[in-house]
CSV table of C-alpha atoms in Angstrom, one decimal:
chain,number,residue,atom,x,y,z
A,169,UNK,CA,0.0,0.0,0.0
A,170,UNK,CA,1.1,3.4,-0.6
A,171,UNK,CA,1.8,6.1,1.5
A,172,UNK,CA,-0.6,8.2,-0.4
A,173,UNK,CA,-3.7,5.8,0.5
A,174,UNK,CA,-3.1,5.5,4.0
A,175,UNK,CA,-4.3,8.8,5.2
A,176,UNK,CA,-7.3,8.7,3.0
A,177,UNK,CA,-7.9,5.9,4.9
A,178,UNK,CA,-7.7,7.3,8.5
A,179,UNK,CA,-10.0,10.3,7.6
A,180,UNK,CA,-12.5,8.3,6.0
A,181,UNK,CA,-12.5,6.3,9.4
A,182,UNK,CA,-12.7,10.0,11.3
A,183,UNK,CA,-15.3,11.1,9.2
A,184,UNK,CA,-17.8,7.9,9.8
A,185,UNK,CA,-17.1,8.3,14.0
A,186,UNK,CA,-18.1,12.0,13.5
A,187,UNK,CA,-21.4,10.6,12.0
A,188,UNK,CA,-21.8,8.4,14.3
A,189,UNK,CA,-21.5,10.5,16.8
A,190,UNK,CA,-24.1,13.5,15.6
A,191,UNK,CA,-26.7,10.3,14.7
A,192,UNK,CA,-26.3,9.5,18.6
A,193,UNK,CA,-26.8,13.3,19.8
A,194,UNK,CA,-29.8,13.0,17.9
A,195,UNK,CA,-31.3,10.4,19.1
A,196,UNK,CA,-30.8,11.7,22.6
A,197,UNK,CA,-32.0,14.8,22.1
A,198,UNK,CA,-35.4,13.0,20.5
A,199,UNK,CA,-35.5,11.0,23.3
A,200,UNK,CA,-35.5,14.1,25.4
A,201,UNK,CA,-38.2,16.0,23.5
A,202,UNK,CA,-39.7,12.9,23.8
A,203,UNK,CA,-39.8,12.9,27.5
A,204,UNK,CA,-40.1,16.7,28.3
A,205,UNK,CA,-43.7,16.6,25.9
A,206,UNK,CA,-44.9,13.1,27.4
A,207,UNK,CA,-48.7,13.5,27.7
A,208,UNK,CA,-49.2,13.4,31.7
A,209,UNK,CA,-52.5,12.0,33.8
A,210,UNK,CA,-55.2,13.6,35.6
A,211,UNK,CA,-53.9,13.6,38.4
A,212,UNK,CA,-50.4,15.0,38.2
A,213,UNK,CA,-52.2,17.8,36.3
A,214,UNK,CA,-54.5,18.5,39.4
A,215,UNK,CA,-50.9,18.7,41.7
A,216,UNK,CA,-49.7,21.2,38.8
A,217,UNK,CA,-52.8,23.1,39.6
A,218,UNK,CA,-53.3,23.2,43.1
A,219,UNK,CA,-49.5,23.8,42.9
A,220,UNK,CA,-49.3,26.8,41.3
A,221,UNK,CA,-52.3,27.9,43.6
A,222,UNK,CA,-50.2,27.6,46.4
A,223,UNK,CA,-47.6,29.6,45.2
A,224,UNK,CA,-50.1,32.5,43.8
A,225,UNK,CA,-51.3,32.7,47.2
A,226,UNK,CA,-48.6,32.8,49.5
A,227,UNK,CA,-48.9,36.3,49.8
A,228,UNK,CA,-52.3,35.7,50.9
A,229,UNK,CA,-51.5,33.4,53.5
A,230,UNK,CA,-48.7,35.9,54.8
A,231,UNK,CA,-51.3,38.2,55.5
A,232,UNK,CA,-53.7,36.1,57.2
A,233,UNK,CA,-51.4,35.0,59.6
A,234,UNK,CA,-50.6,38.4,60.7
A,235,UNK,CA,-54.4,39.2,61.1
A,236,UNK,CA,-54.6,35.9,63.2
A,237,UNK,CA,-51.6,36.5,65.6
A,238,UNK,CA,-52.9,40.3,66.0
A,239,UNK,CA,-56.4,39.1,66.6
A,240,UNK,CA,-55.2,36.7,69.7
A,241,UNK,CA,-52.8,39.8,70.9
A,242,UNK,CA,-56.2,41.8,71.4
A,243,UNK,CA,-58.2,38.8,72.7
A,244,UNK,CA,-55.0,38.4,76.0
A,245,UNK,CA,-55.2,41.3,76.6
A,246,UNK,CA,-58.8,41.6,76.8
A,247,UNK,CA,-58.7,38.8,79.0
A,248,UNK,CA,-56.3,40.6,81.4
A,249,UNK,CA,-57.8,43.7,81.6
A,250,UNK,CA,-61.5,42.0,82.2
A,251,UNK,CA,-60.3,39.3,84.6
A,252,UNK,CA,-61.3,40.0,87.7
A,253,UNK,CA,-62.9,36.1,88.5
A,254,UNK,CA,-59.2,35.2,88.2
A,255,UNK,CA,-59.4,32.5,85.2
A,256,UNK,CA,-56.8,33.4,83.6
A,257,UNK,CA,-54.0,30.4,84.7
A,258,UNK,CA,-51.1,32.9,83.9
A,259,UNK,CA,-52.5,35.5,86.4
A,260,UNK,CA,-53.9,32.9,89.2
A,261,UNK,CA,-50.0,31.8,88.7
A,262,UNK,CA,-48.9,35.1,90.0
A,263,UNK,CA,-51.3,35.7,92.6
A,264,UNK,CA,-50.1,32.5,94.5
A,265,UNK,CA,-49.0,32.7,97.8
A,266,UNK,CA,-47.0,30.0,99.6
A,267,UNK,CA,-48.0,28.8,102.8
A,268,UNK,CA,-45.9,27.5,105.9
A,269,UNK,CA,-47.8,25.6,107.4
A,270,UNK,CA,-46.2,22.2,106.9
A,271,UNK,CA,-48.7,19.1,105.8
A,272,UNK,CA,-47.5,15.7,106.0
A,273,UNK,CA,-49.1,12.2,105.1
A,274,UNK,CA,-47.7,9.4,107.2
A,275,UNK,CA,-46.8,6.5,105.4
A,276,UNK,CA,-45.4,4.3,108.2
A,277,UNK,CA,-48.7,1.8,107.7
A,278,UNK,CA,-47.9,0.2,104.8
A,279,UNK,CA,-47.1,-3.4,106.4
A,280,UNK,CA,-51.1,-3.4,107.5
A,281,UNK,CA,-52.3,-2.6,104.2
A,282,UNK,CA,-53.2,-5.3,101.5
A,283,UNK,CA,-51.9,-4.3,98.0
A,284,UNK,CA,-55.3,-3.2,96.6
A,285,UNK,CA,-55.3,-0.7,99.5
A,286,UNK,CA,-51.8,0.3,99.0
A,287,UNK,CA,-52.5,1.4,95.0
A,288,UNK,CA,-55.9,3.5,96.5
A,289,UNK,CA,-53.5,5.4,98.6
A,290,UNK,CA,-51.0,5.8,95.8
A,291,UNK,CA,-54.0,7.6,94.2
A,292,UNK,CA,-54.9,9.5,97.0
A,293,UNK,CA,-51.5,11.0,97.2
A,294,UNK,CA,-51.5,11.2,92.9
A,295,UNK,CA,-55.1,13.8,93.9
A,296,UNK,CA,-52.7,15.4,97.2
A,297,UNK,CA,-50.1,16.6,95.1
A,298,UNK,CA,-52.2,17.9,91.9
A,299,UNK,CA,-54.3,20.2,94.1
A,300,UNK,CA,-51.3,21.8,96.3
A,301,UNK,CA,-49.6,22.6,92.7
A,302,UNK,CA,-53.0,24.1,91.4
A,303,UNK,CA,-54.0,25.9,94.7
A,304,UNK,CA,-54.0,29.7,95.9
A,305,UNK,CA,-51.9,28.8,98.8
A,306,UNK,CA,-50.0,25.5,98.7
A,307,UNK,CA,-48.7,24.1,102.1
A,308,UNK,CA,-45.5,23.1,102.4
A,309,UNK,CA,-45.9,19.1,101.6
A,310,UNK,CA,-44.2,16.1,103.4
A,311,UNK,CA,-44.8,12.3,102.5
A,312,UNK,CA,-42.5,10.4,105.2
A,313,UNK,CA,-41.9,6.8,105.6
A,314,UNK,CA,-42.0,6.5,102.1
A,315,UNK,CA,-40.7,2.8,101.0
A,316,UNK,CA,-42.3,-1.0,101.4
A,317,UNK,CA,-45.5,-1.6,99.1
A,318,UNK,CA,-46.2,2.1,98.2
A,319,UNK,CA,-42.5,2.9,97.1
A,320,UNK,CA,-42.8,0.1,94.8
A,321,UNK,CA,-46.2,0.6,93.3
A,322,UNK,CA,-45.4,3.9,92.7
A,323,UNK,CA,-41.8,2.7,90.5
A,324,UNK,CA,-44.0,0.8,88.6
A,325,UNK,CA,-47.3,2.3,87.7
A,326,UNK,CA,-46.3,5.6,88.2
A,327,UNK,CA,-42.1,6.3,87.5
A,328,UNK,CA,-42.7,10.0,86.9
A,329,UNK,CA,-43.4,10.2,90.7
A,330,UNK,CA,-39.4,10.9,91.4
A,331,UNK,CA,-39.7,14.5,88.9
A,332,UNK,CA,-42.7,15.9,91.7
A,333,UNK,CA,-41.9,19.6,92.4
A,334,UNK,CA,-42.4,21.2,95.5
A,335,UNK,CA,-43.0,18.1,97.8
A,336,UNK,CA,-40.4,16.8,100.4
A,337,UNK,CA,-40.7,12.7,99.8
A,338,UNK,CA,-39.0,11.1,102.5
A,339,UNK,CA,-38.3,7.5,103.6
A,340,UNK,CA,-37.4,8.9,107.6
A,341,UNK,CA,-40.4,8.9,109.8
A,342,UNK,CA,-41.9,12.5,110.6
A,343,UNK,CA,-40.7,12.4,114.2
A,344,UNK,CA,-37.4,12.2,112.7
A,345,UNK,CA,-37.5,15.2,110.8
A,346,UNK,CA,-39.7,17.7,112.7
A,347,UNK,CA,-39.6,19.0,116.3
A,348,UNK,CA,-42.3,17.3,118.2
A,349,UNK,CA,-43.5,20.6,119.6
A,350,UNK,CA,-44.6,21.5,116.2
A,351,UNK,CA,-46.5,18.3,114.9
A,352,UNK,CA,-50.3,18.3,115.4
A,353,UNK,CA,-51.9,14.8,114.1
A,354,UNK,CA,-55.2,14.6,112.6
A,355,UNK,CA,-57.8,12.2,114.2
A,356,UNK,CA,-61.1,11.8,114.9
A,357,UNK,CA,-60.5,10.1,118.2
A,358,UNK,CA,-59.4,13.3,119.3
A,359,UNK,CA,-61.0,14.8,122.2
A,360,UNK,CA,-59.3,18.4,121.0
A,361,UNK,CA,-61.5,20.1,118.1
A,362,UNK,CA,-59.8,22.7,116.1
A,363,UNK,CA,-61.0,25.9,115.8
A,364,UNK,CA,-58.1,27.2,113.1
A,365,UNK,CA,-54.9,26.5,111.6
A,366,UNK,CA,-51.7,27.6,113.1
A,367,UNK,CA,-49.5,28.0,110.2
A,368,UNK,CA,-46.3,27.2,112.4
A,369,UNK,CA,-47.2,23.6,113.1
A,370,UNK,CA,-46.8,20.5,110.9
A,371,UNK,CA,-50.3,18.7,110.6
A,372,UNK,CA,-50.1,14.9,110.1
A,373,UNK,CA,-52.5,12.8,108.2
A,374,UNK,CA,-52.7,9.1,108.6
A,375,UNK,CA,-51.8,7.4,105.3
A,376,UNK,CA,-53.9,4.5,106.3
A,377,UNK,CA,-56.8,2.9,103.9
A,378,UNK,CA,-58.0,0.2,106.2
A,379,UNK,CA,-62.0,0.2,106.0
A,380,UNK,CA,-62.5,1.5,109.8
A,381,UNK,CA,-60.5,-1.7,110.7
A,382,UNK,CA,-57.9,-0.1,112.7
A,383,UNK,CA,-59.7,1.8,115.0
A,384,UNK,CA,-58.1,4.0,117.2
A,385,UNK,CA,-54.4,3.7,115.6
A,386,UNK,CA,-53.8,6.8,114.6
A,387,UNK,CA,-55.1,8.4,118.0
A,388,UNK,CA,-53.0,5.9,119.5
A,389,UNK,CA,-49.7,6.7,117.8
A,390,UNK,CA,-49.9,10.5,118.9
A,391,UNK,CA,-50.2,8.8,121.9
A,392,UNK,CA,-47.5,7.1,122.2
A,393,UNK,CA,-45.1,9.4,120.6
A,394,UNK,CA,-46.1,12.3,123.1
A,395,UNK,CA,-47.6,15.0,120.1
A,396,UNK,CA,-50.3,17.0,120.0
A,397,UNK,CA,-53.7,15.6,118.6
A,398,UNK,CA,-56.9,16.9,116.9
A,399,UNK,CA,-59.7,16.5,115.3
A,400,UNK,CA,-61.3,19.0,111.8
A,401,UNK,CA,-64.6,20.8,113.6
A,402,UNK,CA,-66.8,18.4,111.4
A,403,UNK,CA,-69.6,17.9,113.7
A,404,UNK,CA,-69.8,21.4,114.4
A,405,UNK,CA,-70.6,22.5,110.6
A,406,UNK,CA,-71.9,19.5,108.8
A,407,UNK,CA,-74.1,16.6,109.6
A,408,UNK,CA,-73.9,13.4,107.3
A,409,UNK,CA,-75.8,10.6,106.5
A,410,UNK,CA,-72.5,8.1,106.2
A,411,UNK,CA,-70.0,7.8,108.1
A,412,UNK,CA,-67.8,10.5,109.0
A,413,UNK,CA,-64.8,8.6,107.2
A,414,UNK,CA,-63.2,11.1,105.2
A,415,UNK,CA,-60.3,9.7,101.9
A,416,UNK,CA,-56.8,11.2,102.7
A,417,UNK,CA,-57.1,13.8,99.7
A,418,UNK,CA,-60.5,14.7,101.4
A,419,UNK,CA,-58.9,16.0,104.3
A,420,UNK,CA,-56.1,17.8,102.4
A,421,UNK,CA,-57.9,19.6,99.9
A,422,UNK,CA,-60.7,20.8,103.4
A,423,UNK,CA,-57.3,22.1,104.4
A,424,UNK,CA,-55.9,23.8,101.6
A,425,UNK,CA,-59.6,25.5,100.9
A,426,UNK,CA,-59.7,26.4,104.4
A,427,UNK,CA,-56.3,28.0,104.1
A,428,UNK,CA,-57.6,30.0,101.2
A,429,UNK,CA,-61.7,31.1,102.6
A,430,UNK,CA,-60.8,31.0,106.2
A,431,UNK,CA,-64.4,29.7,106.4
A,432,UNK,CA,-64.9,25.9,108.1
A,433,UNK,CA,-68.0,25.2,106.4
A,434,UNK,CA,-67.3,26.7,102.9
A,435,UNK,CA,-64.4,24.1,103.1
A,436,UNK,CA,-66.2,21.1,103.9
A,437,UNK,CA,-69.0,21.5,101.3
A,438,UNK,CA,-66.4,22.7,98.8
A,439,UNK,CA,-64.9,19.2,98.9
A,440,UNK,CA,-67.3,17.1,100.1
A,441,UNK,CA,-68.8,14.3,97.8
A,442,UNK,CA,-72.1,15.0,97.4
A,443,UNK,CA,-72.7,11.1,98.6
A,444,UNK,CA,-71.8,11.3,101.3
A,445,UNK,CA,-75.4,13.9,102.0
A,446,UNK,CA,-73.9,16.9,103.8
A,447,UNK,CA,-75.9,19.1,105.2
A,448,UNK,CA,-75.3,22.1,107.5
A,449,UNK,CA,-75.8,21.7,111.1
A,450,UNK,CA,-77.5,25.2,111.7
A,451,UNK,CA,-80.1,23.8,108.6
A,452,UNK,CA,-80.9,20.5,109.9
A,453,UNK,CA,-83.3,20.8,112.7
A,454,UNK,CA,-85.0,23.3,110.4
A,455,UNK,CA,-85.3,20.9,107.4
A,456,UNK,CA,-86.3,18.3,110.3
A,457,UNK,CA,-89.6,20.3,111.5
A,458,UNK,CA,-90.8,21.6,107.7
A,459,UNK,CA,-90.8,17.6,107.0
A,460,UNK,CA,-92.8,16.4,110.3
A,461,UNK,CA,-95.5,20.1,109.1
A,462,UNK,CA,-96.0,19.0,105.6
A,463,UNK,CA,-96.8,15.4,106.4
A,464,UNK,CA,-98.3,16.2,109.4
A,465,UNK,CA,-100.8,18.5,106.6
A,466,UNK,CA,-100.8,15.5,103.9
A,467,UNK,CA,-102.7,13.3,106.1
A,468,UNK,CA,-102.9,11.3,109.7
A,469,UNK,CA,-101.5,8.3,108.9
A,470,UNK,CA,-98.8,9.2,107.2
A,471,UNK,CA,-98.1,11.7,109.4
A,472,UNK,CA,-98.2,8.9,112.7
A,473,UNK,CA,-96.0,7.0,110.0
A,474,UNK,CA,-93.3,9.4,109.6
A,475,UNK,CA,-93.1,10.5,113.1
A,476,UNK,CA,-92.5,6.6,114.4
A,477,UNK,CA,-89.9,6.6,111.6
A,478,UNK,CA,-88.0,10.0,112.7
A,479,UNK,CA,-88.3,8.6,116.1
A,480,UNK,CA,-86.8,4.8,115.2
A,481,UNK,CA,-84.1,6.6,113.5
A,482,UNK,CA,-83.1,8.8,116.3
A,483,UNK,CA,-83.4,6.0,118.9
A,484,UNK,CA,-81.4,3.3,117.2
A,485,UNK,CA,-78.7,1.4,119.0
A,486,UNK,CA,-75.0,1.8,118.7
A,487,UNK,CA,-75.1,-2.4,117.3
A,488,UNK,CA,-77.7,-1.3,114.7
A,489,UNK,CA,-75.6,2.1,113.4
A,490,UNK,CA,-72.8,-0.1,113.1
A,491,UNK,CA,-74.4,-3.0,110.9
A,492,UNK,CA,-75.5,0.4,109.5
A,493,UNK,CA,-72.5,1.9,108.2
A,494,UNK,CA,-71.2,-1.4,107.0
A,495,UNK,CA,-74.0,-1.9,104.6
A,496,UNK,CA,-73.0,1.3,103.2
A,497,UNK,CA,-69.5,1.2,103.6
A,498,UNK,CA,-67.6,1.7,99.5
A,499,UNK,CA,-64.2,0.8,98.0
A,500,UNK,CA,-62.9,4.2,98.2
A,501,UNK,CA,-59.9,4.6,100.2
A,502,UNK,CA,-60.3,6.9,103.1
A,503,UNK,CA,-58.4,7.8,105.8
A,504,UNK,CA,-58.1,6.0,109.0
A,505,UNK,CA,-60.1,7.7,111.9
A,506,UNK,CA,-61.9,10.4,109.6
């Protein structure tokens, strides 16, 4: 071969892979056109839509916003200026005023408590601490001898229990951590009735949900560790057709209502359940004659009737109010002595 053919050769050779190369870029570029003008479905051409309505009304959405958050700026402060009921929770927040007086449930009873009882109490406590966080003037609260039964229920049904604010948990018994001069503990055996609240002293409630089964204990604790004793002025405000057995939170909540109205009574029927038929003591002789009148008006017999009845119930035996109170005594877990 010649020198002459050969690069005839090479740039026929060159000029076929530039060929090739434009037919490839062609096809591409179809394939392209191809995909960029691909008939699309219904449905991608409603997202297209409601798309580009989005976008057109940003503006628009901008501008509602601003209305909204300037419309809520005028309703606080409407609220603050008008709120003189106190239900606003930001102002109630401010207006609270810590108490000293010191309020401490007594634990140390968990070995005479069955483990259904034990998780009533836990609940009990659950109700204690919610209202001394929400009320006017929370009392400084203790829960001593905290361990056995309780401490465990608690770590399982309730783990939160060790993030409690403003509560002094403690597994040391209350004689342990306060003077005995200042404790004051809370039974109905008491013969002491109290008139108020000394803010000073540290008032103990039994922790105890035994049924009435344990009668006396708490009384005799007080006793025996040589501190004070009373009992709330129920009989002097309210007269009830159960038992005067009142459920741990009961008693806490008549005392944090108390601190806050300085009004007995208005504390016991503020907390009260209505089951257990509270009435007023200064109302019930009074509600007592209109009933004997009217039926005495309605007609002879069942005026005779009514009167034997009244009189049965006023002269029944202590056996008789005891089978009584049985009959009517509920699940709820109360506290010992109340």
């Amino acid at each position: 071969m010649s020198s002459e053919m050969v690069p005839a050769i090479v740039e026929t050779s060159n000029v076929e892979r530039k060929q090739d190369l434009s037919e490839d870029q062609e096809e591409s570029q179809k394939l392209r056109l191809d995909e960029k003008f691909e008939p699309i479905s219904k449905r991608q051409m409603k997202k297209l839509i409601k798309q580009k309505q989005w976008e057109e009304q940003r503006e628009l959405r901008k501008q509602k916003r601003k209305e909204k958050r300037k419309r809520k700026q005028l309703e606080r402060q409407c609220q603050l200026e008008s709120n003189s009921d106190g239900n606003d929770r930001k102002r109630i927040r401010r207006d609270v005023v810590r108490s000293t007086l010191r309020l401490i449930i007594d634990c140390s009873f968990d070995s005479l408590m069955v483990l259904k009882d034990i998780k009533k109490l836990h609940k009990q406590i659950q109700r204690c601490y919610a209202e001394n966080r929400r009320a006017l003037h929370p009392v400084q609260f203790y829960l001593t001898s905290h361990g056995g039964q309780l401490k465990k229920n608690m770590d399982e049904n309730d783990k939160g229990w060790v993030n409690w604010k403003d509560i002094h948990i403690k597994p040391e018994h209350y004689i342990e951590l306060i003077k005995k001069e200042d404790l004051i503990y809370l039974t109905s055996d008491s013969p002491n009735v109290l008139k108020e609240l000394d803010e000073s002293k540290a008032y103990v409630i039994g922790g105890l949900v035994d049924h009435n089964h344990q009668k006396g204990l708490t009384y005799k604790q007080a006793s025996d560790y040589g501190i004070d004793h009373a009992q709330l002025p129920l009989g002097n405000f309210v007269k009830m057709n159960s038992r005067k057995v009142l459920a741990v939170n009961h008693v806490f909540e008549i005392i944090l209502e108390y601190l806050q109205t300085r009004d007995w009574q208005e504390a016991f029927f503020t907390v009260l359940p209505q089951r257990k038929g509270a009435v007023p003591t200064d109302k019930t002789c009074e509600s007592s004659l209109h009933d004997k009148t009217s039926a005495r008006v309605e007609g002879g017999l069942d005026s005779d009737s009514s009167e034997e009845e009244t009189s049965r119930n006023e002269l029944d035996p202590p056996h008789e109010e005891e089978k009584q109170d049985k009959e009517n005594s509920t699940a709820e877990a109360r506290l010992a002595q109340w």
